[in-house]
Amino acid sequence: MHRKHVVGLLTAIVVLLFMSFATHAAPIELRFLWWETPQRVESIQRLIDEYEKTHPNVKITLESIPWDEYWQKLPVMIAGGRAPDIMFMVSGNVQRYAEMNALLDLREPFVSQEVIDEMYPPHREMVTYEGKITAMPFTLTTVTPFYNKDHAAAAGIEPPTTPEEAWTWEEFKSAAAKMKQAAGTPYGVNLGTRDFWLLPYIYQNGGAVLNEDRTASAINSPEAEEALTFLQDLVVSGIAASPVDQTAGDLFTAGLLPMNIGGHWDMARFDTTITDFDYGVTFFPQRKEAGPGLGGDFIAVYSRTPYPAEAADFVVWLTSAEANAQYITENYYLSPRQGAKVAYASRQAEMDLAQKQAEMASVRLTVDRAIPAWDKFLQVMQSEFHMVMIGDKSAADGLKAIETAINKALQ
Amino acid sequence: MNKSAKSLSPIRGSSWLRNKQYTPIAFLAPTLVLLLTFAIIPMFWGLGLAFTEYPLLQPPRFIGLENFRRLMDDPVFWASLRNTCYYIIGTVPPRIILGFVVALLLNQAILGRNLLRAMFYFPVIAPLVSVSLLWQWMFNTHFGVINSLLRLIGLAPVPWLTSSKYALTAVMIMSVWKTIGWNMVVFLAGLQGISPSYYEAAQIDGANSWQCTRYITLPLLRPIVLLALVISTINSSKVFEQVYIMTGGGPGYSTMTLVQQVYHSAFQSYEMGYASAISLVLFAIVMVLSVIQFKYLGDRTDE
C-alpha cells in the first residue's frame, strides 16, 4: 500500500475513534424542570431512565421544584439565562409563556398532525398560539366530588353514579346538610378555594368570565350573581366550609368532613392517608349547562434551547400513548388523548366516573382560563369570590369589582 | 533602623498596600463588593424598574410614572398599605413592651431563669414556615386549641383565620409570640450593661422599684429601645411568610400586605415594574418611620 494511503487511513481511524470517544464522553444534557410530589417525581424519573436507555446520547436531568416556588423560579431562570430545555406547564400558563415567546413551536417535523388531532379539542385550543403548537398535553384533569361512604350511609344518601342522576344545586345543598347533621361534622362539604373549583357554578348557570371573543369581561351577569349567591348561602349557612379555611381539605382525609370537592389525582394521596373509612366519587352538581372545566399538565420546550430536536423528541416520547399511560395510571390522571382507554391498577370505577365528568366539561370555561392575561385578574377574582362567599360583600358588588379588574387586565 | 523595618515588611514591593490610606479599603473590599453586588446595585436596579413595564421574559420598557398612577387607582394596593400600617402598629409596641417586661422579669434571680429564657427564645429560632402551620391549626375554628380554651372559660369560638374581622389580629398574635424572645435578648443585654451602683444609690435615696425602672433603667436603655424599635418596624413592614401560609392574604384582602402584593405582582402577574413601584413605596414608608424614630429617640440619646 502506498505510504500516502496508509497515513490517510490511519488519520481517518484516529478521527473516527476521537469522534466516537467524544460522542460517548459528552452526551447532550437536557434540563427538565418540574414540580410535584415525591411519588410523581419517582414516576417521571422512571420514564426518564427508560428513555435514556434507548437514547444513550441524551442525558436528562430532572430538576424538581415545589409547586409554590415553581412559578417564581421558572421566569427568573429564563430571564437569568438558565432556562431549562424542557419544562412543565399547567393549563393556565401555556398561552402566557407562548405570548412571551418562551415556547418552541412543536409542529412538524416534531409532532405529527395525527398526534395533534388526537388531543381533546379544548386542550388543542389551549396549546395553540398564533397557529403554533406550543406544548404537549401530558395529563387531563377535572373537578371531582368525593364523599365519605360512612357519612352518606348514616344520612341515608346514595350519591349519583350516572350523569343523568347528578344532583341539582338544591339536591346537592340538601345532601350536604343531611350528611353534616348525620355525621355531626362542622360542615357538610368543602367547595374548594381556587377558580377551577368555583367557576363551574357560574358557567353551568349560563354565565361566563369573558365575552365570546374573550376581549372583555362578561362576569357581571344575573347568572353569575345567582351562582355566587348560591355559594354564599352554602357557606353562610354553615353547610359548606369557608373557601379560605385552608385546613378544610384535611378534614375530609381525617374523616371529619362528609364531602370534599377536589380532583381525581387526590386519590394518590388518599391511598396512603385515608385508612379509617372508604370514600366514593360522584358527579359535580348540575344546572343548565356543562359545568367544570378541563385542566391538566403540559410539557413544553424552551424556544431558545440549543437542542430543540433532542428536547422535542423526548417530549414527544414522554407524551406518547405508551409512556403517558404509565404515568397516568400510577397517579390517577386522565388521558389527554381522545378515546383512550386507561386501565388503572385500582379505583377503576372512580376513574371511569371522573372520565365521564371530563367528557361533560365546559369547553368555554376551559378555554377562557387559558388566556394569557388570566393571572393578572385571578387574585382579585378569587379574593372577591371569597368575600362574597363568607358574606362580607354582596354578589353584585363582588362581580362589579371583578369586572373592573378584568377589563383593566385586558386593556 | 528604617531599612531593617522595611526588610521585615511582609508586603514586599507593594508600596500601594503599605500605604496606610489604602489598607482599610483593601480589608473592606470583599465586603464592599458583596454589598455592592447583592444590595446596592439591585436596589438602584429596582428603583429604575419602578418606571418601566417589565414582564420578566421581555426587556423592560420605560413608562415614566404610569406604575405610580396605577397604584393610586388600585384598591388592592390601598388595602395592602392599610393592613401593613395596622400590622406595624399592632405588632411593634407589643413586641417592645412584652420583650422589655419579660427581660425585666428574667433579669431577676428567679428559679429556672435560664430555662425560662430558653423557652422565650425558642420561637425565634423555630422555622417560620413550621410555626405558621402550627398556628394555623391552633387557630382552627372547630378543632383549634385556642377556641377549645375559649370554650372552657365559657366564651364563644372565634373564626380566627376565616373571618376578615379577626384574621389580621390572629397573624399579629402569632408574629408577636415569635419575636418576643428576640427583643427579650436585646433588652437583657442592655439591662446587664447598667451598673448596679445606680440602683444602689437610688435605693439609698429611697427610690422604689418603679422609680428605679422609670428614672434609671428606661433612660439608660434608650439606645437599645431605639435599636429594637427600628429593627422591629423594619421587620414588621416586611411581613410575608406567616401571611402567605396562614391566610394567603385573605379572606378577601383582609391580611394582604405590601410585600404580599409585591409577590403577587412580580411572580403571579409577572409585572416586575409594578412590583418595584410597590417596593419603592414600602421603602419610603420604612425610611420615614426610621427617620422619625431616630429623630425622637436618637437625639435624646445624644444629650
XYZ file of C-alpha atoms in Angstrom:
714
model
C 0.000 0.000 0.000
C 1.218 3.444 -0.844
C 2.630 5.315 2.135
C 0.274 8.243 1.477
C -2.748 5.914 1.662
C -1.555 4.367 4.897
C -1.184 7.775 6.504
C -4.660 8.789 5.244
C -6.230 5.585 6.560
C -4.589 5.968 9.945
C -5.705 9.588 10.155
C -9.287 8.576 9.322
C -9.226 5.861 12.017
C -7.882 8.311 14.597
C -10.549 10.899 13.667
C -13.330 8.280 13.842
C -12.065 6.997 17.179
C -11.864 10.524 18.504
C -15.382 11.292 17.311
C -16.721 8.109 18.844
C -14.913 8.865 22.084
C -16.216 12.431 22.072
C -19.779 11.212 21.492
C -19.524 8.751 24.376
C -17.777 11.202 26.648
C -20.197 14.084 26.235
C -23.844 13.168 25.696
C -26.249 16.032 25.187
C -27.520 17.259 28.521
C -31.134 18.375 28.776
C -32.522 20.045 31.884
C -36.135 19.218 32.672
C -37.907 21.455 35.171
C -40.837 20.022 37.056
C -42.801 20.234 40.285
C -44.798 17.548 42.063
C -44.867 15.181 44.985
C -42.015 12.703 45.617
C -44.209 9.845 44.318
C -44.773 11.616 40.997
C -41.106 12.580 40.780
C -40.299 8.870 41.071
C -42.770 8.091 38.279
C -41.261 10.630 35.922
C -37.698 9.613 36.808
C -38.530 6.017 35.823
C -39.705 7.266 32.436
C -36.538 9.341 32.006
C -34.393 6.298 32.816
C -36.313 4.301 30.242
C -35.767 6.978 27.578
C -32.061 7.281 28.339
C -31.596 3.533 27.845
C -32.671 3.836 24.228
C -31.034 7.235 23.717
C -27.503 6.949 25.155
C -26.502 10.234 23.568
C -29.006 12.140 25.740
C -28.782 12.774 29.461
C -31.856 14.295 31.089
C -31.513 15.970 34.457
C -34.763 16.299 36.340
C -34.917 19.428 38.490
C -37.853 19.263 40.843
C -39.108 22.465 42.435
C -42.108 22.614 44.796
C -45.270 23.970 43.169
C -45.296 27.145 45.276
C -41.848 28.138 44.080
C -42.112 26.869 40.503
C -43.739 29.973 39.034
C -41.207 32.248 40.727
C -38.161 30.270 39.720
C -39.066 29.426 36.135
C -39.316 33.042 34.865
C -36.261 34.056 36.898
C -34.303 31.150 35.406
C -35.358 32.136 31.900
C -34.595 35.825 32.476
C -31.272 34.920 34.092
C -30.113 32.836 31.126
C -30.502 29.498 32.927
C -33.711 28.394 31.238
C -34.427 24.655 31.319
C -34.613 22.915 27.948
C -37.883 21.222 28.859
C -40.460 22.466 31.322
C -43.769 21.626 32.835
C -46.707 23.934 32.310
C -50.253 23.973 33.591
C -53.307 24.776 31.536
C -53.457 28.440 32.549
C -49.815 29.186 31.794
C -49.174 27.710 28.354
C -50.539 30.646 26.362
C -48.944 33.121 28.707
C -45.453 31.726 28.131
C -46.219 31.347 24.429
C -47.132 35.040 24.301
C -43.723 35.827 25.819
C -42.029 33.756 23.043
C -40.675 31.272 25.569
C -42.058 28.095 23.968
C -40.820 26.227 20.903
C -43.261 25.552 18.078
C -43.645 21.759 18.145
C -45.452 21.292 14.823
C -43.914 19.100 12.077
C -41.255 17.782 11.986
C -41.523 17.257 15.750
C -45.200 16.381 16.269
C -47.292 14.766 13.568
C -50.709 16.139 12.625
C -52.166 12.768 13.650
C -51.000 13.269 17.240
C -52.314 16.833 17.274
C -55.698 15.561 16.082
C -55.831 13.110 18.985
C -55.771 15.922 21.561
C -59.025 16.904 23.280
C -60.297 19.920 21.308
C -60.168 22.343 24.300
C -56.640 21.131 25.068
C -55.651 21.635 21.444
C -57.020 25.146 21.568
C -55.137 25.759 24.808
C -51.741 24.823 23.337
C -52.315 26.567 20.017
C -50.916 30.091 19.974
C -50.881 32.050 16.705
C -51.149 28.747 14.835
C -48.176 27.185 16.631
C -48.352 24.111 18.882
C -46.546 25.375 21.954
C -46.837 22.436 24.367
C -47.902 18.814 24.511
C -50.724 17.699 26.828
C -49.435 15.222 29.406
C -52.448 14.761 31.668
C -56.105 15.743 31.646
C -57.786 16.822 34.854
C -61.194 17.879 36.039
C -63.018 18.560 39.269
C -64.069 15.520 41.327
C -66.507 15.466 44.260
C -65.523 12.882 46.897
C -67.787 11.664 49.685
C -67.273 9.705 52.878
C -69.278 6.470 52.425
C -69.973 6.129 56.164
C -71.362 9.663 56.374
C -73.510 9.150 53.282
C -74.881 5.871 54.671
C -75.605 7.499 58.044
C -77.632 10.173 56.257
C -79.373 7.586 54.049
C -77.969 9.162 50.906
C -76.867 7.371 47.772
C -74.795 9.836 45.738
C -75.395 9.812 41.941
C -73.445 7.325 39.844
C -74.569 8.430 36.376
C -74.535 11.900 34.771
C -78.320 11.775 34.434
C -78.723 11.332 38.202
C -76.324 14.172 39.085
C -77.692 16.372 41.874
C -79.265 19.701 41.106
C -77.974 22.616 43.205
C -80.884 22.229 45.615
C -80.359 18.456 45.931
C -76.642 18.995 46.447
C -77.288 21.519 49.233
C -79.806 19.227 50.882
C -77.474 16.188 50.685
C -74.575 18.160 52.202
C -76.810 19.458 55.019
C -78.136 15.967 55.776
C -74.651 14.438 55.843
C -73.378 17.210 58.087
C -76.203 16.550 60.531
C -75.901 12.772 60.411
C -72.106 12.782 60.799
C -72.026 15.589 63.368
C -69.248 17.339 61.449
C -68.651 21.115 61.371
C -69.525 21.337 57.665
C -71.182 19.189 55.021
C -68.858 19.998 52.139
C -65.637 21.752 51.188
C -66.231 23.599 47.921
C -62.583 24.457 47.231
C -60.699 27.708 47.101
C -59.486 28.411 43.597
C -61.163 29.461 40.355
C -61.023 25.917 38.905
C -63.433 24.773 41.674
C -65.638 27.860 41.988
C -66.186 28.971 38.403
C -68.141 25.869 37.280
C -71.222 27.133 39.165
C -71.196 30.319 37.102
C -70.641 28.577 33.764
C -73.227 25.868 34.377
C -75.750 28.585 35.202
C -75.159 30.195 31.794
C -72.644 32.810 32.943
C -69.030 33.296 31.899
C -65.968 35.281 32.912
C -65.252 36.588 29.408
C -67.321 37.520 26.391
C -67.448 35.234 23.339
C -64.297 36.648 21.691
C -62.510 36.919 25.052
C -61.818 40.641 24.751
C -63.828 41.931 27.726
C -65.486 40.855 30.952
C -68.858 39.122 30.888
C -68.855 38.162 34.542
C -71.197 40.856 35.801
C -74.352 38.978 34.816
C -77.525 37.818 36.608
C -76.405 34.203 36.041
C -73.085 34.779 37.815
C -74.825 36.688 40.585
C -77.251 33.814 41.125
C -74.379 31.316 41.239
C -72.362 33.358 43.723
C -75.415 33.914 45.890
C -75.938 30.145 45.957
C -72.317 29.629 47.105
C -72.709 32.396 49.687
C -75.808 30.696 51.032
C -73.909 27.390 51.377
C -71.075 28.988 53.341
C -73.029 31.442 55.459
C -75.500 28.730 56.485
C -72.560 26.575 57.639
C -73.259 23.774 55.149
C -70.011 24.458 53.280
C -66.608 25.262 54.769
C -65.298 28.756 54.265
C -63.326 28.914 51.000
C -60.456 30.486 52.964
C -60.270 27.676 55.501
C -57.040 26.113 54.312
C -57.484 23.150 56.638
C -60.893 22.104 55.244
C -59.419 19.628 52.737
C -57.527 17.896 55.536
C -60.775 17.449 57.477
C -62.021 15.109 54.748
C -58.949 12.848 54.969
C -59.314 12.884 58.764
C -62.924 11.620 58.455
C -64.332 14.905 59.762
C -65.988 16.132 56.573
C -68.615 14.253 54.523
C -67.834 15.749 51.095
C -64.796 17.345 49.514
C -64.741 18.749 46.015
C -61.218 18.063 44.912
C -59.610 16.357 41.944
C -59.249 12.691 40.932
C -55.436 12.993 41.336
C -56.055 13.393 45.093
C -56.635 9.621 45.192
C -52.870 9.023 45.041
C -52.660 10.858 48.381
C -55.853 9.279 49.741
C -54.364 5.800 49.147
C -51.877 6.472 51.922
C -53.699 8.968 54.149
C -57.248 7.559 54.345
C -57.256 4.354 56.345
C -60.285 4.563 58.632
C -63.117 4.821 56.103
C -63.900 4.278 52.454
C -64.731 7.072 50.088
C -66.632 7.326 46.827
C -66.756 9.676 43.868
C -69.842 11.319 42.447
C -70.749 13.854 39.773
C -70.464 17.593 40.131
C -73.921 19.113 40.745
C -75.672 20.064 37.526
C -77.580 23.114 36.336
C -78.487 24.360 32.871
C -75.183 23.779 31.093
C -71.907 21.892 31.316
C -70.075 22.783 34.491
C -66.457 22.035 35.391
C -63.677 22.872 33.002
C -60.677 20.845 31.985
C -57.177 21.400 33.215
C -54.037 19.378 33.066
C -50.295 19.252 32.861
C -48.424 20.123 29.689
C -44.814 19.737 28.628
C -43.100 22.425 26.599
C -39.667 23.034 25.115
C -37.863 26.313 25.707
C -37.818 28.324 22.494
C -34.078 29.091 22.650
C -32.804 25.695 23.781
C -29.564 24.738 21.980
C -31.044 21.246 21.447
C -34.542 21.740 20.030
C -34.648 18.437 18.121
C -33.473 16.327 21.081
C -35.731 18.126 23.578
C -38.750 17.851 21.271
C -38.031 14.171 20.654
C -38.089 13.486 24.398
C -41.332 15.455 24.852
C -42.992 13.574 22.008
C -41.864 10.265 23.522
C -42.972 11.255 27.046
C -46.419 12.253 25.806
C -46.778 9.174 23.595
C -49.685 6.877 24.454
C -47.434 4.209 25.977
C -45.192 6.357 28.201
C -48.073 8.636 29.082
C -50.307 5.739 30.182
C -47.708 4.577 32.705
C -47.650 7.956 34.452
C -51.406 8.432 34.282
C -52.287 5.078 35.781
C -49.769 5.400 38.598
C -51.041 8.834 39.580
C -54.813 8.790 38.899
C -54.811 11.228 35.988
C -56.995 11.099 32.892
C -55.573 10.577 29.424
C -55.194 13.722 27.327
C -55.908 11.620 24.209
C -59.431 11.379 22.898
C -60.946 7.909 23.174
C -58.016 6.447 25.139
C -58.969 3.520 27.360
C -56.888 3.554 30.506
C -56.694 0.582 32.879
C -55.963 1.738 36.424
C -54.483 -0.642 38.978
C -57.182 0.331 41.479
C -60.173 2.687 41.736
C -61.198 1.954 38.138
C -64.869 2.773 38.827
C -63.977 6.125 40.376
C -61.674 6.992 37.464
C -64.340 5.955 34.926
C -66.734 8.360 36.614
C -64.097 11.109 36.540
C -63.597 10.375 32.832
C -67.344 10.798 32.202
C -67.238 14.062 34.138
C -64.380 15.247 31.907
C -66.346 14.378 28.777
C -69.142 16.671 30.006
C -66.752 19.562 30.704
C -67.375 23.144 29.716
C -65.228 23.976 26.701
C -65.824 27.677 27.238
C -64.558 27.628 30.830
C -61.540 25.544 29.795
C -60.550 27.907 27.028
C -61.324 31.095 28.977
C -58.926 30.036 31.745
C -56.145 29.687 29.192
C -55.945 33.328 28.073
C -52.515 34.918 28.752
C -53.985 37.723 30.901
C -55.875 35.355 33.244
C -53.334 35.588 36.086
C -53.488 39.375 36.006
C -57.030 39.374 37.409
C -57.079 35.959 39.096
C -56.091 37.315 42.507
C -58.873 39.912 42.511
C -61.400 37.392 41.176
C -60.634 34.787 43.836
C -60.488 37.331 46.659
C -63.841 38.809 45.632
C -65.394 35.329 45.372
C -64.171 34.591 48.893
C -65.509 37.869 50.295
C -68.892 37.211 48.744
C -68.966 33.606 49.928
C -68.197 34.455 53.567
C -70.840 37.189 53.482
C -68.539 40.237 53.605
C -69.890 41.547 50.314
C -72.938 41.123 48.115
C -72.573 39.092 44.937
C -73.420 42.197 42.874
C -70.621 44.268 44.463
C -68.117 41.443 44.145
C -68.896 40.912 40.460
C -68.605 44.628 39.771
C -65.100 44.704 41.303
C -64.086 41.639 39.273
C -65.437 43.184 36.082
C -63.291 46.296 36.615
C -60.171 44.182 37.237
C -60.775 42.008 34.144
C -61.318 44.945 31.829
C -58.178 46.671 33.132
C -56.127 43.498 32.620
C -57.439 43.024 29.084
C -56.761 46.620 28.013
C 16.521 51.164 61.571
C 14.192 52.096 58.789
C 15.970 49.810 56.452
C 15.631 46.769 58.730
C 11.939 47.545 59.320
C 11.442 47.749 55.613
C 13.104 44.403 55.065
C 10.797 42.770 57.655
C 7.665 44.017 55.973
C 5.552 41.065 54.750
C 4.288 43.058 51.767
C 7.428 43.485 49.802
C 7.488 45.602 46.732
C 3.897 46.795 47.097
C 4.006 50.415 48.048
C 0.220 50.766 47.396
C -0.701 48.231 50.076
C 1.836 49.650 52.519
C 0.136 52.991 52.222
C -1.977 53.296 55.356
C -4.582 55.238 53.431
C -5.445 52.229 51.273
C -5.096 49.422 53.817
C -8.638 49.796 55.243
C -10.049 49.803 51.712
C -8.208 46.574 50.951
C -9.684 44.938 54.047
C -13.177 46.258 53.345
C -13.094 45.451 49.639
C -14.538 41.900 49.791
C -17.495 43.043 51.897
C -17.979 46.149 49.785
C -18.003 44.088 46.600
C -20.618 41.731 48.057
C -22.706 44.606 49.367
C -22.481 46.415 46.062
C -23.362 43.309 44.025
C -26.186 41.953 46.161
C -27.632 45.081 47.799
C -26.677 48.467 46.356
C -26.809 47.686 42.620
C -30.070 45.625 42.896
C -31.559 48.456 44.953
C -30.868 51.021 42.240
C -31.883 48.499 39.569
C -35.215 48.057 41.402
C -35.587 51.802 41.619
C -35.163 52.065 37.864
C -37.593 49.197 37.220
C -40.350 51.083 39.049
C -40.549 53.338 35.997
C -40.809 50.515 33.482
C -43.152 47.841 32.237
C -41.188 44.631 32.703
C -42.882 41.254 32.160
C -39.615 39.484 33.100
C -39.212 37.439 29.938
C -39.075 40.519 27.748
C -36.851 43.580 28.159
C -38.102 46.439 30.397
C -39.859 49.359 28.639
C -39.754 52.852 30.156
C -43.263 54.098 31.010
C -42.479 57.028 33.305
C -44.795 57.414 36.292
C -47.504 55.089 34.926
C -46.943 52.446 37.641
C -47.393 55.071 40.366
C -50.518 56.433 38.687
C -51.868 52.875 38.607
C -51.090 52.451 42.301
C -53.377 55.368 43.116
C -56.322 53.581 41.435
C -55.566 50.113 42.763
C -57.901 49.136 45.639
C -55.708 46.119 46.453
C -52.704 48.416 46.947
C -54.638 50.643 49.359
C -55.896 47.598 51.263
C -52.326 46.255 51.457
C -50.986 49.616 52.625
C -53.690 49.897 55.281
C -53.057 46.342 56.504
C -49.290 46.891 56.612
C -49.808 50.023 58.747
C -52.212 48.157 61.066
C -49.733 45.325 61.301
C -46.848 47.650 62.230
C -48.984 49.431 64.831
C -50.361 46.151 66.156
C -47.063 44.289 66.450
C -44.219 46.730 67.153
C -45.413 48.136 70.522
C -46.372 44.679 71.925
C -43.022 43.246 70.785
C -41.113 46.041 72.528
C -43.264 46.199 75.686
C -43.576 42.442 76.187
C -39.908 41.900 75.300
C -38.956 44.539 77.875
C -41.252 43.160 80.595
C -40.008 39.600 80.058
C -36.407 40.823 80.095
C -37.027 42.701 83.357
C -38.552 39.598 84.953
C -35.849 37.255 83.706
C -33.129 39.634 84.798
C -34.078 38.866 88.404
C -32.587 35.976 90.311
C -35.572 33.642 89.980
C -35.758 29.848 89.929
C -35.388 28.305 86.445
C -34.314 31.619 84.927
C -32.117 30.063 82.222
C -34.815 27.561 81.272
C -37.388 30.344 81.012
C -35.028 32.455 78.892
C -34.528 29.475 76.550
C -38.300 28.912 76.378
C -38.979 32.513 75.451
C -36.192 32.482 72.876
C -37.218 29.182 71.296
C -39.868 30.690 68.931
C -37.173 32.959 67.440
C -35.137 30.002 66.207
C -38.135 27.841 65.224
C -38.634 27.859 61.415
C -41.305 30.388 60.487
C -42.977 28.062 57.988
C -43.415 25.287 60.577
C -44.734 27.567 63.299
C -47.105 29.246 60.841
C -48.586 25.835 60.003
C -48.843 25.008 63.702
C -50.604 28.263 64.495
C -52.908 27.729 61.530
C -54.205 24.608 63.274
C -54.178 26.257 66.698
C -56.440 28.960 65.261
C -58.758 26.440 63.577
C -62.342 27.411 64.320
C -63.601 23.923 65.185
C -60.562 21.927 66.225
C -58.025 24.550 67.312
C -56.616 24.619 70.833
C -57.270 28.360 71.194
C -61.002 28.026 70.652
C -61.051 24.974 72.926
C -59.586 27.148 75.695
C -62.130 29.870 74.938
C -64.942 27.303 75.216
C -63.515 26.108 78.536
C -63.901 29.581 80.011
C -67.377 29.918 78.579
C -66.583 32.110 75.559
C -67.843 31.572 72.021
C -65.339 30.227 69.459
C -63.786 32.830 67.168
C -63.378 32.243 63.411
C -59.770 33.448 63.649
C -58.494 32.854 60.140
C -61.756 32.613 58.223
C -63.205 35.991 59.120
C -61.904 39.247 57.733
C -62.571 40.776 61.159
C -60.084 38.578 63.046
C -57.584 37.226 60.509
C -55.063 40.069 60.751
C -55.252 40.009 64.554
C -54.528 36.268 64.504
C -51.449 36.789 62.331
C -50.320 39.609 64.650
C -50.665 37.388 67.747
C -48.527 34.710 66.145
C -45.913 37.252 64.992
C -45.639 38.849 68.449
C -45.222 35.404 70.031
C -42.491 34.615 67.501
C -40.452 37.748 68.189
C -40.784 38.483 71.917
C -37.694 36.350 72.530
C -35.509 38.424 70.224
C -36.478 41.667 71.981
C -36.019 39.954 75.333
C -32.408 39.084 74.487
C -31.694 42.617 73.255
C -33.158 44.158 76.426
C -31.406 41.616 78.673
C -28.073 42.613 77.122
C -28.946 46.260 77.753
C -30.074 45.618 81.326
C -26.897 43.767 82.155
C -24.878 46.711 80.904
C -26.363 49.035 83.548
C -24.135 49.325 86.576
C -25.836 48.111 89.806
C -24.327 51.135 91.585
C -27.038 53.389 90.055
C -29.763 51.259 91.631
C -27.919 51.100 94.977
C -27.576 54.888 95.035
C -31.250 55.332 94.151
C -32.362 52.864 96.820
C -30.292 54.734 99.426
C -32.181 57.856 98.338
C -35.474 55.978 98.908
C -36.460 55.162 95.314
C -38.906 52.291 94.878
C -38.642 49.683 92.066
C -40.993 51.601 89.740
C -38.961 54.764 90.197
C -35.757 52.813 89.522
C -37.239 51.475 86.297
C -38.680 54.837 85.268
C -35.673 57.050 86.075
C -32.692 54.697 85.674
C -33.482 51.664 83.526
C -35.593 53.303 80.820
C -33.339 56.339 80.178
C -30.217 54.190 80.068
C -31.911 51.673 77.784
C -32.959 54.326 75.280
C -30.327 53.312 72.646
C -31.481 49.692 72.996
C -35.122 50.730 72.676
C -34.230 52.655 69.528
C -32.451 49.621 68.078
C -35.351 47.305 68.932
C -37.880 49.798 67.604
C -36.138 50.371 64.277
C -35.464 46.677 63.661
C -38.973 45.633 64.748
C -40.543 48.280 62.495
C -38.473 47.196 59.510
C -39.267 43.523 60.139
C -42.973 44.213 60.612
C -43.175 46.206 57.401
C -41.690 43.228 55.539
C -44.154 40.641 56.896
C -44.742 37.892 54.354
C -44.247 34.210 55.235
C -46.794 33.909 58.041
C -49.432 35.706 55.968
C -48.654 33.599 52.913
C -49.029 30.361 54.863
C -51.768 31.148 57.365
C -54.205 33.173 55.252
C -52.774 33.672 51.760
C -53.653 37.366 52.180
C -57.342 36.639 52.776
C -60.182 36.453 53.500
C -60.567 38.858 50.615
C -57.729 41.344 51.095
C -58.033 41.489 54.885
C -54.480 40.255 55.544
C -52.907 41.331 52.251
C -49.717 43.268 52.987
C -47.433 45.284 50.726
C -44.831 42.520 50.449
C -47.619 40.045 49.689
C -48.754 42.310 46.871
C -45.190 42.701 45.609
C -45.015 38.907 45.447
C -48.340 38.631 43.608
C -47.455 41.355 41.119
C -43.962 40.008 40.486
C -44.486 36.264 40.393
C -48.143 35.749 39.552
C -48.835 38.644 37.234
C -45.179 38.936 36.103
C -45.404 42.710 36.430
C -41.924 43.418 37.765
C -42.186 47.154 37.132
C -45.391 47.450 39.130
C -43.947 45.254 41.904
C -40.876 47.529 42.030
C -43.137 50.592 42.366
C -44.872 48.994 45.386
C -41.448 48.111 46.855
C -40.412 51.727 46.466
C -43.479 52.866 48.420
C -42.623 50.349 51.137
C -39.036 51.596 51.175
C -40.261 55.185 51.573
C -42.547 54.220 54.475
C -39.774 52.362 56.319
C -37.369 55.240 55.672
C -39.792 57.841 57.044
C -40.574 55.724 60.119
C -36.878 55.102 60.798
C -36.048 58.816 60.459
C -38.865 59.702 62.885
C -37.659 57.091 65.361
C -34.054 58.310 65.161
C -35.168 61.909 65.497
C -37.264 61.392 68.621
C -35.184 58.721 70.342
C -31.742 59.153 68.806
C -31.350 62.878 69.511
C -32.295 62.494 73.144
C -29.795 59.669 73.448
C -27.032 62.003 72.377
C -27.919 64.535 75.016
